[in-house]
Amino acid sequence: MAPVNEPLILEKPDPAALPDLIRRAIGERNTVIVIGECSVEYEGRSTSRLGKGDRVLMIKQDGSVLVHRPTGYSPVNWQPDTSVIEAWINERGELSILAVRSKPREVLNISFSRVDSVIIARLRDDAEFTMYLDEAEMKRVLVGNPELIEPGFRVVEDEKRLGSGQADIYGVDKEGRPVIVELKRITASRDAVLQLYGYVKAYEATYGKRPRGILIAPSFSPSAIETLLRLQLEYRQVDLRELYRLAVEKGLRRSLLEYGRRPGERERGTGEKTRHE
Amino acid sequence: MAPVNEPLILEKPDPAALPDLIRRAIGERNTVIVIGECSVEYEGRSTSRLGKGDRVLMIKQDGSVLVHRPTGYSPVNWQPDTSVIEAWINERGELSILAVRSKPREVLNISFSRVDSVIIARLRDDAEFTMYLDEAEMKRVLVGNPELIEPGFRVVEDEKRLGSGQADIYGVDKEGRPVIVELKRITASRDAVLQLYGYVKAYEATYGKRPRGILIAPSFSPSAIETLLRLQLEYRQVDLRELYRLAVEKGLRRSLLEYGRRPGERERGTGEKTRHE
DNA sequence: TGTTCGATGTCGAGC
DNA sequence: GCTCGACGTCGAACA
């Protein structure tokens, strides 16, 4: 979406120009990919050697280094982040890259006997990675299945403005008492409890009656539980996997697994698929 | 070394042309790298979603698929090998790639809202990956430190021709009896035992005296041990890490860790290093 | 093919 | 900074 600097691509580059270029690219927090024939040595927690072969080297903006062979999930050699990276032309005239980690002390050296391509790209990625459900979906499932919050629970408002913020769910329990519900997609911290408490107090201030407050999350930090008890708030543990299954069942979310083929696809030949035996 | 097909590189390609190209590339067992802005969905053993961001997609020749964000060791999403991969233009006009694994059933979808670059390369990599020491280095360490084989052991010949093959080490024990030593860098199998036995028999046939036979390896398969006992051969377990440490100590192998800087480097400025805080 | 176990595991959370 | 537990762990060795 945001217009990005064009990636810089070099085909069959002169190795002599690369150390400087790569150093600069790393300094500017770009991602560097080098494709070519290399050999690799590693020493640290273990020690390894790998002779010449065609591989993909990736240097990420945090200093992670990955050397990938043409098969398999895992890199054959790597260096996690926080490394010092050097690039130079070695005595055989090859592009050589050294990635050093200090704790534990580990050294990774990659020497390219042939460089096919170099790609330097400025990658920007701020997206959130969510497993199972995001908070909005979580709320949708609970609003659609209020019995999961508590038997007899009835939703009155989805998102209720209270004081400076918005409570996720406002409802009444089976005895007609008002209930404020706060949701967290991940382990609920003390902060989440205080947030809920703020809504409870705001409600009390407005309506002159203290509502119950329930914090719903997949897990709770000890300090969160301690604070909940102290502030006379309640909590309920939910399993995101379960909620997800429910969301799929109720049609709130489509499962990728359902279509072995792509959404909306009609009948087609097999030419579109590529199988790996 | 082997002249390789030039990698095919596309900058700012027309997405419409990509599905066909990618399908063909995968069919020809090339490695495909796509750089651009994408969103990712995964469902299988777990379920995940990742919004738009700049990433590197790598499809390897065995069908492994990796989606890398610009930081960190691990791919944010992936599919191990043995997947069916599809590529097409989705309803938003985006390049969409679906990688399906059947057991366990898992689906990964990557949709590119912007494609910056596509690299298609035929990578050839037959090199052996060795941890700690290869067999030659292992032999060098043991020949230089025969007491590791057995107290009082004395090396007579490094590589002794015997029958159709070559025994790794030939020596005599402290009582003057001939000893044939066979080395394995990895778990010794029954085959390794039979190989040793062949040398022992060849020696006996030539010199009229049965030598002792010792198989040295980091570990032994049960069938190897059974066969060793049955053929009245001996074995000694060695720790490759220990041998490696010894090799470094004795100067048989240089440790990468010793030079915080590159080998043979003179004094230089810091401009050559790129630090990641 | 299914299971168990090791890893340069990596990664995040709690202390 | 360190320990501990989970992971879509992956991957090799073994039954």
Coordinates of C-alpha atoms (C1' of nucleotides) in Angstrom, one line a residue:
Chain A
M1 CA 0.0 0.0 0.0
A2 CA 2.6 2.5 1.1
P3 CA 4.8 3.2 -1.9
V4 CA 8.1 1.7 -1.2
N5 CA 11.5 2.2 -2.5
E6 CA 11.9 0.0 -5.5
P7 CA 13.9 -3.1 -4.6
L8 CA 17.4 -3.0 -6.1
I9 CA 18.2 -6.1 -8.2
L10 CA 21.5 -7.0 -9.6
E11 CA 22.0 -9.9 -12.0
K12 CA 25.4 -11.5 -12.4
P13 CA 26.9 -8.6 -10.4
D14 CA 30.6 -7.9 -10.2
P15 CA 31.5 -9.4 -6.8
A16 CA 33.9 -6.5 -6.1
A17 CA 31.0 -4.1 -5.8
L18 CA 29.0 -6.2 -3.4
P19 CA 30.7 -5.8 0.0
D20 CA 30.1 -2.1 0.0
L21 CA 26.6 -2.4 -1.3
I22 CA 25.6 -5.0 1.2
R23 CA 27.1 -3.2 4.1
R24 CA 25.2 -0.1 3.1
A25 CA 22.0 -2.1 2.6
I26 CA 22.3 -3.6 6.1
G27 CA 23.1 -0.3 7.6
E28 CA 19.9 1.1 6.1
R29 CA 18.0 -1.9 7.5
N30 CA 17.1 -3.4 4.2
T31 CA 16.6 -7.0 3.5
V32 CA 19.4 -8.6 1.4
I33 CA 19.0 -11.7 -0.6
V34 CA 21.9 -13.3 -2.4
I35 CA 21.5 -16.3 -4.7
G36 CA 24.4 -18.2 -5.9
E37 CA 26.9 -20.9 -5.2
C38 CA 28.4 -20.8 -1.8
S39 CA 30.1 -22.8 0.9
V40 CA 29.3 -22.3 4.6
E41 CA 31.0 -22.7 7.9
Y42 CA 29.5 -22.4 11.3
E43 CA 30.8 -22.5 14.7
G44 CA 29.2 -21.9 18.0
R45 CA 26.9 -24.1 20.0
S46 CA 27.8 -26.6 17.4
T47 CA 30.1 -26.6 14.4
S48 CA 29.3 -27.4 10.8
R49 CA 30.7 -27.2 7.3
L50 CA 28.9 -27.3 4.0
G51 CA 30.6 -27.5 0.6
K52 CA 29.7 -25.7 -2.5
G53 CA 26.2 -25.6 -3.7
D54 CA 23.5 -23.2 -4.9
R55 CA 21.7 -21.6 -2.1
V56 CA 19.6 -18.6 -1.1
L57 CA 21.1 -16.3 1.6
M58 CA 18.7 -13.9 3.3
I59 CA 19.9 -11.2 5.6
K60 CA 17.0 -9.5 7.4
Q61 CA 16.8 -6.1 8.8
D62 CA 17.3 -7.2 12.4
G63 CA 20.5 -9.0 11.4
S64 CA 19.0 -12.5 11.2
V65 CA 20.9 -14.5 8.6
L66 CA 19.5 -17.6 6.9
V67 CA 21.1 -19.9 4.4
H68 CA 18.6 -22.0 2.6
R69 CA 19.3 -25.0 0.4
P70 CA 16.8 -25.7 -2.4
T71 CA 14.8 -28.1 -0.3
G72 CA 13.3 -28.3 3.2
Y73 CA 11.7 -26.0 5.7
S74 CA 14.8 -25.3 7.8
P75 CA 17.8 -23.2 6.8
V76 CA 20.9 -25.4 6.6
N77 CA 22.8 -22.7 8.6
W78 CA 21.6 -19.5 10.2
Q79 CA 22.3 -16.9 12.7
P80 CA 19.5 -15.4 14.8
D81 CA 19.2 -11.7 15.2
T82 CA 21.6 -9.4 17.1
S83 CA 24.7 -10.2 15.0
V84 CA 27.5 -8.2 13.7
I85 CA 27.7 -8.7 10.0
E86 CA 30.7 -8.2 7.8
A87 CA 31.1 -8.4 4.0
W88 CA 34.3 -8.4 2.0
I89 CA 36.1 -10.0 -0.9
N90 CA 38.2 -12.9 0.4
E91 CA 41.6 -14.1 -0.9
R92 CA 39.9 -16.2 -3.6
G93 CA 38.1 -13.1 -4.9
E94 CA 34.8 -14.4 -3.5
L95 CA 32.1 -12.4 -1.8
S96 CA 32.4 -13.5 1.9
I97 CA 29.9 -12.7 4.6
L98 CA 30.6 -13.2 8.3
A99 CA 27.8 -13.0 10.8
V100 CA 28.8 -13.0 14.4
R101 CA 26.7 -13.3 17.5
S102 CA 28.2 -12.5 20.9
K103 CA 26.0 -14.4 23.3
P104 CA 26.4 -17.2 22.9
R105 CA 29.4 -16.6 20.8
E106 CA 28.7 -17.9 17.3
V107 CA 30.2 -17.3 13.9
L108 CA 28.8 -18.0 10.5
N109 CA 30.7 -17.6 7.3
I110 CA 29.3 -17.8 3.9
S111 CA 31.6 -17.5 0.8
F112 CA 30.1 -17.2 -2.6
S113 CA 32.1 -18.8 -5.4
R114 CA 29.4 -17.5 -7.8
V115 CA 26.8 -14.8 -7.3
D116 CA 23.8 -15.1 -9.6
S117 CA 21.6 -12.4 -8.2
V118 CA 21.4 -9.9 -5.4
I119 CA 18.1 -8.4 -4.2
I120 CA 18.0 -5.5 -1.8
A121 CA 14.6 -4.5 -0.6
R122 CA 13.2 -2.2 2.1
L123 CA 10.4 -4.2 3.6
R124 CA 7.8 -2.7 5.9
D125 CA 5.6 -5.0 7.8
D126 CA 3.6 -3.8 10.8
A127 CA 0.7 -6.2 10.5
E128 CA -0.5 -8.2 13.5
F129 CA -0.3 -11.9 13.4
T130 CA -3.3 -13.5 15.1
M131 CA -3.8 -17.1 15.8
Y132 CA -7.4 -18.5 15.7
L133 CA -9.4 -15.4 16.2
D134 CA -8.8 -11.7 16.5
E135 CA -10.6 -9.8 19.3
A136 CA -13.4 -8.7 17.0
E137 CA -14.1 -12.2 15.9
M138 CA -13.9 -13.4 19.5
K139 CA -16.5 -10.8 20.5
R140 CA -18.7 -11.8 17.6
V141 CA -18.7 -15.5 18.7
L142 CA -19.4 -14.6 22.3
V143 CA -22.2 -12.2 21.4
G144 CA -23.7 -14.9 19.2
N145 CA -23.3 -17.5 21.9
P146 CA -23.8 -15.6 25.2
E147 CA -24.2 -18.9 27.1
L148 CA -20.5 -19.2 26.7
I149 CA -20.1 -16.2 28.9
E150 CA -22.4 -17.5 31.5
P151 CA -25.7 -19.5 31.5
G152 CA -28.6 -17.1 31.3
F153 CA -26.4 -14.2 30.2
R154 CA -28.1 -11.8 27.8
V155 CA -26.3 -9.2 25.6
V156 CA -27.7 -5.7 25.9
E157 CA -25.1 -3.8 24.0
D158 CA -22.2 -4.8 21.8
E159 CA -19.6 -2.1 22.6
K160 CA -20.8 0.2 25.4
R161 CA -19.3 3.6 25.8
L162 CA -18.4 4.0 29.5
G163 CA -16.3 6.9 30.7
S164 CA -13.3 7.4 28.5
G165 CA -13.5 4.0 26.8
Q166 CA -15.7 1.3 25.5
A167 CA -16.5 -1.9 27.2
D168 CA -16.6 -4.9 24.8
I169 CA -19.9 -6.3 25.9
Y170 CA -22.6 -5.0 28.2
G171 CA -25.4 -7.4 29.3
V172 CA -27.5 -8.7 32.2
D173 CA -27.2 -12.0 34.0
K174 CA -30.0 -14.4 34.7
E175 CA -31.0 -12.5 37.8
G176 CA -31.1 -9.2 35.9
R177 CA -27.9 -7.7 37.3
P178 CA -25.9 -5.6 34.9
V179 CA -22.6 -7.2 33.7
I180 CA -19.6 -5.6 32.0
V181 CA -17.5 -8.0 29.9
E182 CA -13.9 -7.3 28.8
L183 CA -12.2 -9.5 26.3
K184 CA -8.6 -10.3 25.6
R185 CA -7.3 -12.5 22.8
I186 CA -4.1 -13.2 24.7
T187 CA -3.1 -13.7 28.3
A188 CA -4.8 -11.0 30.3
S189 CA -2.5 -8.8 32.3
R190 CA -3.1 -6.6 35.3
D191 CA -3.7 -3.8 32.8
A192 CA -6.7 -5.6 31.4
V193 CA -8.2 -6.0 34.8
L194 CA -7.7 -2.3 35.5
Q195 CA -9.4 -1.5 32.2
L196 CA -12.4 -3.6 33.2
Y197 CA -12.4 -2.0 36.6
G198 CA -12.5 1.4 35.0
Y199 CA -15.6 0.5 33.1
V200 CA -17.2 -0.9 36.2
K201 CA -16.6 2.3 38.1
A202 CA -17.8 4.4 35.2
Y203 CA -21.0 2.4 35.0
E204 CA -21.5 2.8 38.8
A205 CA -20.9 6.5 38.5
T206 CA -23.4 6.9 35.7
Y207 CA -26.1 4.5 36.8
G208 CA -25.6 4.5 40.6
K209 CA -25.3 0.7 40.7
R210 CA -22.2 -1.4 40.7
P211 CA -22.3 -4.0 37.9
R212 CA -20.5 -7.3 37.9
G213 CA -17.3 -7.2 35.8
I214 CA -16.1 -10.3 33.9
L215 CA -12.8 -10.6 32.2
I216 CA -12.6 -13.2 29.5
A217 CA -9.3 -14.4 28.1
P218 CA -7.5 -17.6 27.1
S219 CA -5.2 -17.2 30.2
F220 CA -4.5 -14.9 33.1
S221 CA -1.3 -13.7 34.5
P222 CA -0.9 -14.2 38.3
S223 CA -1.0 -10.5 38.9
A224 CA -4.2 -10.2 36.9
I225 CA -5.9 -12.9 39.0
E226 CA -4.7 -11.2 42.2
T227 CA -6.0 -7.9 41.1
L228 CA -9.3 -9.4 39.9
L229 CA -9.9 -10.9 43.4
R230 CA -8.9 -7.8 45.1
L231 CA -11.3 -5.6 43.1
Q232 CA -14.1 -8.2 43.3
L233 CA -14.2 -8.8 39.6
E234 CA -14.7 -12.2 37.9
Y235 CA -13.0 -14.0 35.1
R236 CA -13.7 -16.8 32.8
Q237 CA -11.1 -18.7 30.8
V238 CA -11.9 -19.5 27.2
D239 CA -10.1 -21.7 24.7
L240 CA -9.5 -19.8 21.4
R241 CA -9.4 -23.1 19.5
E242 CA -12.9 -23.9 20.8
L243 CA -14.2 -20.5 19.9
Y244 CA -12.7 -20.8 16.5
R245 CA -14.4 -24.1 15.9
L246 CA -17.6 -22.5 17.0
A247 CA -17.1 -19.6 14.7
V248 CA -16.6 -21.9 11.7
E249 CA -19.6 -24.0 12.7
K250 CA -21.8 -20.9 13.0
G251 CA -20.6 -19.6 9.7
L252 CA -19.0 -16.6 11.3
R253 CA -15.8 -17.6 9.7
R254 CA -15.1 -19.7 6.7
S255 CA -12.5 -22.5 7.0
L256 CA -9.8 -22.6 4.4
L257 CA -9.9 -26.4 4.8
E258 CA -13.3 -26.6 3.3
Y259 CA -12.3 -25.7 -0.1
G260 CA -9.6 -28.1 -1.3
R261 CA -9.7 -25.8 -4.2
R262 CA -9.9 -22.0 -4.2
P263 CA -13.0 -20.1 -3.3
G264 CA -15.5 -19.9 -6.0
E265 CA -13.6 -22.1 -8.3
R266 CA -15.5 -24.0 -11.0
E267 CA -14.6 -27.3 -12.4
R268 CA -11.2 -27.2 -14.0
G269 CA -8.5 -29.4 -15.4
T270 CA -5.5 -30.4 -13.3
G271 CA -3.2 -28.2 -15.3
E272 CA -3.6 -25.5 -12.6
K273 CA -2.2 -27.6 -9.8
T274 CA 1.4 -28.4 -9.4
R275 CA 2.0 -31.6 -7.4
H276 CA 5.1 -32.6 -5.6
E277 CA 5.2 -36.3 -5.1
Chain B
M1 CA 30.8 -24.4 -10.7
A2 CA 28.3 -26.2 -13.1
P3 CA 27.0 -23.6 -15.4
V4 CA 23.4 -23.0 -14.4
N5 CA 20.5 -21.6 -16.2
E6 CA 20.4 -17.9 -15.5
P7 CA 17.9 -17.1 -12.9
L8 CA 14.8 -15.3 -14.3
I9 CA 14.1 -12.0 -12.6
L10 CA 11.0 -9.9 -13.0
E11 CA 10.7 -6.4 -11.6
K12 CA 7.3 -5.0 -11.0
P13 CA 5.8 -7.8 -13.1
D14 CA 2.3 -7.8 -14.4
P15 CA 0.5 -10.1 -11.9
A16 CA -1.6 -11.6 -14.7
A17 CA 1.5 -13.3 -16.1
L18 CA 2.6 -14.7 -12.8
P19 CA 0.3 -17.7 -12.2
D20 CA 1.4 -19.4 -15.4
L21 CA 5.0 -18.6 -14.9
I22 CA 5.0 -19.8 -11.3
R23 CA 3.2 -23.0 -12.1
R24 CA 5.7 -23.8 -14.8
A25 CA 8.6 -22.9 -12.5
I26 CA 7.4 -25.2 -9.8
G27 CA 6.8 -27.9 -12.3
E28 CA 10.4 -27.6 -13.5
R29 CA 11.5 -27.8 -9.9
N30 CA 12.9 -24.4 -9.7
T31 CA 13.0 -22.2 -6.6
V32 CA 10.6 -19.3 -6.7
I33 CA 11.0 -16.1 -4.6
V34 CA 8.3 -13.5 -4.6
I35 CA 8.8 -10.2 -2.8
G36 CA 6.0 -7.9 -2.2
E37 CA 3.0 -6.9 0.0
C38 CA 0.9 -9.8 0.9
S39 CA -1.6 -11.1 3.4
V40 CA -1.5 -14.7 4.7
E41 CA -4.0 -17.2 6.0
Y42 CA -3.2 -20.6 7.4
E43 CA -5.3 -23.4 8.7
G44 CA -4.4 -26.8 9.8
R45 CA -2.9 -27.9 13.1
S46 CA -3.6 -24.3 14.1
T47 CA -5.1 -21.3 12.3
S48 CA -3.7 -18.0 11.7
R49 CA -4.1 -14.7 9.9
L50 CA -1.7 -12.1 9.0
G51 CA -2.7 -8.7 7.4
K52 CA -0.9 -6.9 4.7
G53 CA 2.8 -6.3 4.9
D54 CA 6.0 -6.6 2.9
R55 CA 7.4 -10.1 2.9
V56 CA 9.5 -12.7 1.1
L57 CA 7.8 -15.8 -0.2
M58 CA 10.1 -18.7 -1.0
I59 CA 8.8 -21.8 -2.8
K60 CA 11.5 -24.5 -2.9
Q61 CA 11.8 -27.3 -5.4
D62 CA 10.4 -29.9 -3.1
G63 CA 7.3 -27.8 -2.5
S64 CA 8.3 -26.3 0.8
V65 CA 6.8 -22.9 1.2
L66 CA 8.1 -20.2 3.5
V67 CA 6.7 -16.7 4.2
H68 CA 9.3 -14.5 5.8
R69 CA 8.7 -11.2 7.5
P70 CA 11.5 -8.7 7.6
T71 CA 12.8 -9.9 11.0
G72 CA 13.4 -13.0 12.9
Y73 CA 14.7 -16.5 12.2
S74 CA 11.4 -18.3 11.7
P75 CA 9.0 -17.9 8.9
V76 CA 5.7 -16.4 10.0
N77 CA 3.9 -19.0 8.0
W78 CA 5.0 -22.0 6.1
Q79 CA 4.2 -25.3 4.6
P80 CA 6.6 -28.2 4.8
D81 CA 7.4 -30.2 1.7
T82 CA 4.9 -32.5 -0.1
S83 CA 2.3 -30.0 -0.8
V84 CA 0.1 -29.2 -3.8
I85 CA 0.7 -25.7 -4.9
E86 CA -1.7 -23.6 -6.9
A87 CA -1.3 -20.1 -8.2
W88 CA -4.0 -17.9 -9.7
I89 CA -5.3 -14.4 -9.9
N90 CA -8.0 -13.9 -7.3
E91 CA -11.2 -11.8 -7.4
R92 CA -9.3 -8.7 -6.4
G93 CA -6.8 -9.2 -9.2
E94 CA -4.1 -10.3 -6.8
L95 CA -1.6 -13.1 -7.3
S96 CA -2.8 -15.7 -4.9
I97 CA -0.9 -18.8 -3.9
L98 CA -2.3 -21.8 -2.1
A99 CA -0.2 -24.5 -0.7
V100 CA -2.0 -27.6 0.6
R101 CA -0.6 -30.4 2.6
S102 CA -2.7 -33.6 2.9
K103 CA -1.4 -35.2 6.1
P104 CA -2.0 -33.5 8.3
R105 CA -4.4 -31.5 6.2
E106 CA -3.2 -28.0 6.2
V107 CA -3.8 -25.1 3.9
L108 CA -1.8 -22.0 3.4
N109 CA -2.9 -19.0 1.3
I110 CA -0.8 -16.1 0.4
S111 CA -2.3 -13.2 -1.6
F112 CA -0.1 -10.5 -3.0
S113 CA -1.6 -7.0 -3.1
R114 CA 1.6 -5.8 -4.6
V115 CA 4.4 -7.8 -6.3
D116 CA 7.7 -6.1 -6.4
S117 CA 10.0 -8.8 -7.7
V118 CA 9.9 -12.4 -8.7
I119 CA 13.0 -14.5 -8.9
I120 CA 13.0 -18.0 -10.4
A121 CA 16.2 -19.9 -10.1
R122 CA 17.2 -23.5 -10.7
L123 CA 19.4 -24.4 -7.7
R124 CA 21.6 -27.4 -7.6
D125 CA 23.0 -28.4 -4.3
D126 CA 24.5 -31.9 -3.7
A127 CA 27.0 -30.9 -1.1
E128 CA 27.3 -32.9 2.1
F129 CA 26.6 -31.1 5.4
T130 CA 28.9 -32.3 8.1
M131 CA 28.7 -31.4 11.8
Y132 CA 31.9 -31.2 13.8
L133 CA 34.2 -33.3 11.7
D134 CA 34.2 -35.2 8.4
E135 CA 35.6 -38.7 8.3
A136 CA 39.0 -37.5 7.1
E137 CA 39.4 -35.0 9.9
M138 CA 38.2 -37.7 12.3
K139 CA 40.9 -40.0 11.1
R140 CA 43.5 -37.3 11.4
V141 CA 42.6 -36.6 15.0
L142 CA 42.7 -40.3 15.9
V143 CA 46.0 -40.9 14.1
G144 CA 47.4 -38.0 16.0
N145 CA 46.0 -39.2 19.3
P146 CA 46.1 -43.0 19.1
E147 CA 45.5 -43.3 22.8
L148 CA 41.9 -42.4 22.0
I149 CA 41.6 -45.6 20.2
E150 CA 43.1 -47.6 23.0
P151 CA 45.9 -47.1 25.6
G152 CA 49.1 -48.3 24.0
F153 CA 47.8 -48.3 20.5
R154 CA 50.3 -47.5 17.9
V155 CA 49.5 -46.5 14.3
V156 CA 51.4 -48.4 11.6
E157 CA 49.6 -47.3 8.5
D158 CA 47.1 -44.6 7.8
E159 CA 44.9 -46.1 5.1
K160 CA 45.9 -49.7 4.5
R161 CA 44.9 -51.5 1.3
L162 CA 43.2 -54.8 2.2
G163 CA 41.5 -56.9 -0.4
S164 CA 39.1 -54.8 -2.4
G165 CA 39.1 -51.8 -0.1
Q166 CA 41.1 -49.7 2.3
A167 CA 41.0 -49.9 6.1
D168 CA 41.0 -46.5 7.7
I169 CA 43.8 -47.2 10.2
Y170 CA 46.1 -50.2 10.7
G171 CA 48.1 -50.5 13.9
V172 CA 49.3 -52.7 16.7
D173 CA 48.0 -52.8 20.3
K174 CA 50.2 -52.7 23.4
E175 CA 50.8 -56.4 23.1
G176 CA 51.9 -56.2 19.6
R177 CA 48.8 -57.7 18.0
P178 CA 47.7 -56.3 14.7
V179 CA 44.5 -54.1 14.8
I180 CA 42.3 -52.9 11.9
V181 CA 40.3 -49.8 12.7
E182 CA 37.2 -48.7 10.8
L183 CA 35.7 -45.2 11.3
K184 CA 32.2 -43.8 10.8
R185 CA 31.2 -40.2 11.3
I186 CA 27.6 -41.1 11.9
T187 CA 25.8 -44.0 13.6
A188 CA 27.5 -47.2 12.5
S189 CA 25.2 -49.6 10.7
R190 CA 25.5 -53.3 10.2
D191 CA 27.1 -52.5 6.8
A192 CA 30.0 -50.7 8.5
V193 CA 30.6 -53.9 10.6
L194 CA 30.6 -56.1 7.5
Q195 CA 33.1 -53.7 5.9
L196 CA 35.4 -54.0 8.9
Y197 CA 34.9 -57.7 8.9
G198 CA 36.0 -57.8 5.2
Y199 CA 39.2 -56.1 6.1
V200 CA 39.9 -58.4 9.0
K201 CA 39.4 -61.4 6.7
A202 CA 41.5 -59.9 4.0
Y203 CA 44.3 -59.3 6.5
E204 CA 44.0 -62.9 7.8
A205 CA 44.1 -64.3 4.2
T206 CA 47.2 -62.3 3.4
Y207 CA 49.2 -62.5 6.7
G208 CA 47.9 -65.8 8.0
K209 CA 46.9 -64.2 11.3
R210 CA 43.6 -62.8 12.4
P211 CA 43.9 -59.2 13.6
R212 CA 41.6 -57.5 16.0
G213 CA 39.0 -55.3 14.4
I214 CA 37.7 -52.1 16.0
L215 CA 34.8 -50.1 14.8
I216 CA 34.8 -46.5 16.0
A217 CA 31.8 -44.3 15.7
P218 CA 29.7 -41.8 17.6
S219 CA 26.9 -44.4 18.0
F220 CA 26.0 -47.9 16.8
S221 CA 22.7 -49.3 15.6
P222 CA 21.5 -52.4 17.5
S223 CA 22.0 -54.6 14.5
A224 CA 25.6 -53.3 14.2
I225 CA 26.3 -54.2 17.8
E226 CA 24.7 -57.6 17.4
T227 CA 26.9 -58.3 14.3
L228 CA 30.0 -57.0 16.0
L229 CA 29.6 -59.4 18.9
R230 CA 28.7 -62.3 16.6
L231 CA 31.8 -61.7 14.4
Q232 CA 34.0 -61.2 17.5
L233 CA 34.8 -57.6 16.6
E234 CA 35.2 -54.7 19.0
Y235 CA 33.8 -51.2 19.0
R236 CA 34.5 -47.9 20.7
Q237 CA 32.1 -45.0 21.0
V238 CA 33.6 -41.5 20.4
D239 CA 32.0 -38.1 20.9
L240 CA 32.5 -36.0 17.8
R241 CA 32.3 -32.8 19.9
E242 CA 35.2 -34.0 21.9
L243 CA 37.2 -35.0 18.9
Y244 CA 36.5 -31.6 17.4
R245 CA 37.7 -29.8 20.5
L246 CA 40.8 -31.9 20.3
A247 CA 41.3 -31.1 16.7
V248 CA 41.1 -27.4 17.4
E249 CA 43.5 -27.8 20.4
K250 CA 46.0 -29.7 18.3
G251 CA 45.8 -27.1 15.5
L252 CA 44.4 -29.7 13.1
R253 CA 41.5 -27.4 12.6
R254 CA 41.2 -23.7 13.0
S255 CA 38.3 -22.4 15.0
L256 CA 36.2 -19.7 13.4
L257 CA 35.6 -18.4 16.9
E258 CA 39.2 -17.4 17.3
Y259 CA 39.1 -14.6 14.9
G260 CA 36.5 -12.1 15.9
R261 CA 37.6 -10.6 12.6
R262 CA 38.2 -12.3 9.3
P263 CA 41.3 -14.4 8.7
G264 CA 44.4 -12.5 7.8
E265 CA 42.7 -9.2 8.3
R266 CA 44.8 -6.2 9.2
E267 CA 43.9 -3.2 11.3
R268 CA 41.0 -1.4 9.8
G269 CA 38.3 1.1 10.6
T270 CA 34.9 0.1 11.8
G271 CA 33.3 1.1 8.5
E272 CA 33.5 -2.6 7.4
K273 CA 31.3 -3.8 10.1
T274 CA 27.6 -3.4 10.4
R275 CA 26.2 -3.6 13.8
H276 CA 22.7 -4.4 14.8
E277 CA 21.9 -3.1 18.2
Chain C
dT1 C1' 3.9 -45.6 8.1
dG2 C1' 3.6 -44.1 12.9
dT3 C1' 6.3 -42.8 17.1
dT4 C1' 9.9 -41.1 19.9
dC5 C1' 13.5 -37.9 20.7
dG6 C1' 17.0 -34.4 19.8
dA7 C1' 18.0 -29.5 18.3
dT8 C1' 23.0 -24.4 16.8
dG9 C1' 15.9 -25.8 18.2
dT10 C1' 13.3 -20.6 18.3
dC11 C1' 10.3 -17.7 20.8
dG12 C1' 7.8 -15.4 24.2
dA13 C1' 6.5 -14.8 29.2
dG14 C1' 7.7 -14.4 34.0
dC15 C1' 11.0 -13.2 37.3
Chain D
dG1 C1' 19.5 -11.1 31.8
dC2 C1' 18.0 -15.8 32.9
dT3 C1' 14.7 -19.8 33.3
dC4 C1' 10.9 -22.2 31.7
dG5 C1' 7.5 -24.0 28.7
dA6 C1' 5.2 -24.2 24.2
dC7 C1' 5.5 -24.9 19.4
dG8 C1' 1.5 -25.5 13.2
dT9 C1' 7.9 -27.0 16.4
dC10 C1' 11.1 -29.8 12.3
dG11 C1' 13.7 -33.9 11.2
dA12 C1' 16.1 -38.1 11.9
dA13 C1' 16.2 -42.6 13.8
dC14 C1' 13.7 -46.5 14.9
dA15 C1' 9.8 -50.0 15.4

